[in-house]
Amino acid sequence: RVHGILIPVDHTPDSRKSFKYYVSHLYNQGDQVIVLHVPESVSLPALSLSEGATTPVHVWETKLVERLKKVKDLEQHFEYELQQLQLASHKVLVVHLEATSKEMIGKQIVVEAAKRDVDIIVMANRGLGRMKRMIFGSVTDYVMHEAYLPVLIIPPEKHERRLSERKNSIQSQ
């Protein structure tokens, strides 16, 4: 059976870890893999106080060029990784929209999963604390609660260390 896999990614190491987890634990020849990136909107200053309260067009251009380069680099990285797997069907998809909040990014992930009829979403969790999650929101929380399909959440490195410490303390007892 061919499985449709959606792996949302960003520029964080945890995100790359979720892709590596898929490759080493779930990958099956014939899987249809979609690596999805929904860029967060760039925060741009409205006025430049150092230049007489003018619109800082050169600052905007610089930030947008930097963002486009980061997105292109990410796209090329995952395209290369997918080619190494020699998958029958794969795609690196960058959704170009201005996602102004974590909820909007999460919503777009859910929409793309439904649109592409995938079987599972494999994504990273950054391990934000409760307060940060409450204040800033969490893409992972949004997807987990709103997607009507299985979501595999890969914990961040710091949680793995804690789990390893717990296992060691239990084994030594």
Short mmCIF file of C-alpha atoms in Angstrom, two decimals:
data_model
loop_
_atom_site.label_atom_id
_atom_site.label_comp_id
_atom_site.label_asym_id
_atom_site.label_seq_id
_atom_site.Cartn_x
_atom_site.Cartn_y
_atom_site.Cartn_z
CA ARG A 1 0.00 0.00 0.00
CA VAL A 2 1.25 3.46 -0.91
CA HIS A 3 1.19 5.93 1.95
CA GLY A 4 0.89 9.68 1.65
CA ILE A 5 3.20 11.36 4.14
CA LEU A 6 3.21 15.09 4.91
CA ILE A 7 6.26 16.42 6.75
CA PRO A 8 6.00 20.10 7.69
CA VAL A 9 9.45 21.67 8.05
CA ASP A 10 11.08 24.95 8.96
CA HIS A 11 14.65 26.07 9.62
CA THR A 12 14.99 24.46 13.06
CA PRO A 13 17.08 21.38 13.89
CA ASP A 14 13.95 19.77 15.42
CA SER A 15 12.24 20.03 12.06
CA ARG A 16 15.10 18.25 10.29
CA LYS A 17 14.98 15.65 13.04
CA SER A 18 11.34 14.83 12.21
CA PHE A 19 12.36 14.19 8.60
CA LYS A 20 15.23 11.95 9.72
CA TYR A 21 12.86 10.08 12.04
CA TYR A 22 10.52 9.40 9.15
CA VAL A 23 13.41 8.15 7.00
CA SER A 24 14.87 5.83 9.66
CA HIS A 25 11.64 4.50 11.22
CA LEU A 26 8.71 4.80 8.81
CA TYR A 27 10.02 5.03 5.27
CA ASN A 28 8.65 2.50 2.78
CA GLN A 29 9.60 2.31 -0.88
CA GLY A 30 6.67 3.75 -2.80
CA ASP A 31 5.65 6.31 -0.17
CA GLN A 32 4.44 9.59 -1.57
CA VAL A 33 6.24 12.18 0.53
CA ILE A 34 5.42 15.86 0.64
CA VAL A 35 7.79 18.10 2.56
CA LEU A 36 5.87 21.29 3.31
CA HIS A 37 7.21 24.67 4.36
CA VAL A 38 4.91 27.56 5.25
CA PRO A 39 7.15 30.57 5.81
CA GLU A 40 6.31 32.90 8.65
CA SER A 41 5.82 36.48 7.51
CA VAL A 42 8.78 38.79 7.87
CA SER A 43 8.36 41.49 10.48
CA LEU A 44 9.17 44.73 8.76
CA PRO A 45 9.53 48.15 10.37
CA ALA A 46 6.88 50.62 9.20
CA LEU A 47 9.10 53.68 9.58
CA SER A 48 12.78 54.43 9.85
CA LEU A 49 13.43 56.90 12.64
CA SER A 50 17.09 57.19 11.66
CA GLU A 51 16.12 58.41 8.19
CA GLY A 52 13.54 61.02 9.04
CA ALA A 53 10.45 58.87 9.54
CA THR A 54 10.52 57.47 5.99
CA THR A 55 9.52 54.04 4.81
CA PRO A 56 12.71 51.91 5.00
CA VAL A 57 12.37 50.27 1.58
CA HIS A 58 16.01 49.11 1.52
CA VAL A 59 15.50 47.34 4.89
CA TRP A 60 12.40 45.62 3.52
CA GLU A 61 14.23 44.54 0.37
CA THR A 62 17.14 43.15 2.39
CA LYS A 63 14.88 41.18 4.75
CA LEU A 64 12.77 39.80 1.92
CA VAL A 65 15.84 38.75 -0.09
CA GLU A 66 17.28 37.04 3.02
CA ARG A 67 13.99 35.24 3.63
CA LEU A 68 13.73 34.06 0.02
CA LYS A 69 17.30 32.74 0.18
CA LYS A 70 16.57 30.84 3.43
CA VAL A 71 13.43 29.34 1.90
CA LYS A 72 15.28 28.36 -1.29
CA ASP A 73 18.12 26.79 0.74
CA LEU A 74 15.59 24.80 2.79
CA GLU A 75 13.80 23.69 -0.35
CA GLN A 76 17.06 22.54 -1.96
CA HIS A 77 18.15 20.71 1.21
CA PHE A 78 14.99 18.61 1.39
CA GLU A 79 14.87 18.08 -2.37
CA TYR A 80 18.38 16.60 -2.12
CA GLU A 81 17.39 14.43 0.89
CA LEU A 82 14.34 13.09 -0.97
CA GLN A 83 16.38 12.34 -4.09
CA GLN A 84 18.80 10.30 -1.96
CA LEU A 85 15.88 8.07 -0.92
CA GLN A 86 15.01 7.49 -4.58
CA LEU A 87 11.32 7.76 -3.84
CA ALA A 88 8.89 7.01 -6.62
CA SER A 89 6.90 10.11 -5.74
CA HIS A 90 8.00 13.07 -3.68
CA LYS A 91 7.58 16.80 -3.59
CA VAL A 92 9.04 19.72 -1.70
CA LEU A 93 6.23 22.21 -1.42
CA VAL A 94 6.62 25.78 -0.25
CA VAL A 95 3.31 27.51 0.37
CA HIS A 96 3.89 31.18 -0.35
CA LEU A 97 1.53 33.12 1.83
CA GLU A 98 1.93 35.56 4.62
CA ALA A 99 1.38 33.43 7.71
CA THR A 100 1.20 36.02 10.44
CA SER A 101 0.63 33.61 13.32
CA LYS A 102 1.37 30.08 14.45
CA GLU A 103 -2.33 29.32 14.02
CA MET A 104 -2.22 30.40 10.37
CA ILE A 105 0.78 28.15 9.74
CA GLY A 106 -1.00 25.26 11.46
CA LYS A 107 -4.17 25.92 9.49
CA GLN A 108 -2.24 25.83 6.21
CA ILE A 109 -0.63 22.50 7.18
CA VAL A 110 -4.07 21.02 7.87
CA VAL A 111 -5.44 22.41 4.58
CA GLU A 112 -2.54 21.00 2.56
CA ALA A 113 -2.86 17.60 4.26
CA ALA A 114 -6.55 17.44 3.34
CA LYS A 115 -5.97 18.77 -0.18
CA ARG A 116 -3.30 16.17 -0.89
CA ASP A 117 -5.15 13.32 0.84
CA VAL A 118 -2.19 12.21 2.97
CA ASP A 119 -2.39 9.37 5.48
CA ILE A 120 -0.22 10.86 8.23
CA ILE A 121 1.53 14.06 9.24
CA VAL A 122 5.00 13.65 10.77
CA MET A 123 6.12 16.82 12.51
CA ALA A 124 8.46 18.19 15.13
CA ASN A 125 7.58 19.70 18.45
CA ARG A 126 9.94 22.42 19.64
CA GLY A 127 9.15 21.80 23.27
CA LEU A 128 7.90 25.24 24.18
CA GLY A 129 6.99 25.58 27.83
CA ARG A 130 3.35 25.96 28.84
CA MET A 131 3.56 29.72 29.21
CA LYS A 132 5.19 30.30 25.82
CA ARG A 133 2.69 27.96 24.18
CA MET A 134 -0.15 29.84 25.82
CA ILE A 135 1.18 33.26 24.79
CA PHE A 136 2.60 32.55 21.34
CA GLY A 137 0.61 29.50 20.31
CA SER A 138 1.99 26.28 18.90
CA VAL A 139 1.80 25.00 15.35
CA THR A 140 2.04 21.43 16.62
CA ASP A 141 -0.86 21.90 19.06
CA TYR A 142 -3.00 23.40 16.33
CA VAL A 143 -2.30 20.58 13.85
CA MET A 144 -2.75 17.89 16.49
CA HIS A 145 -6.22 19.20 17.40
CA GLU A 146 -7.46 20.22 13.96
CA ALA A 147 -6.20 17.55 11.55
CA TYR A 148 -8.58 14.68 11.01
CA LEU A 149 -5.83 12.15 10.45
CA PRO A 150 -2.97 10.69 12.48
CA VAL A 151 -0.25 13.13 13.54
CA LEU A 152 3.08 11.75 14.69
CA ILE A 153 4.87 14.31 16.87
CA ILE A 154 8.63 13.96 17.24
CA PRO A 155 9.83 15.39 20.57
CA PRO A 156 12.71 17.85 20.73
CA GLU A 157 16.25 16.82 21.69
CA LYS A 158 15.92 18.10 25.25
CA HIS A 159 13.02 15.71 25.89
CA GLU A 160 15.03 12.78 24.52
CA ARG A 161 17.79 13.49 27.02
CA ARG A 162 15.26 13.48 29.86
CA LEU A 163 13.77 10.21 28.62
CA SER A 164 17.23 8.65 28.41
CA GLU A 165 18.01 9.80 31.97
CA ARG A 166 14.72 8.30 33.22
CA LYS A 167 15.44 4.98 31.51
CA ASN A 168 18.93 4.88 33.02
CA SER A 169 17.63 5.63 36.52
CA ILE A 170 14.95 2.93 36.22
CA GLN A 171 17.48 0.36 34.97
CA SER A 172 19.88 1.14 37.81
CA GLN A 173 17.22 0.50 40.44
#
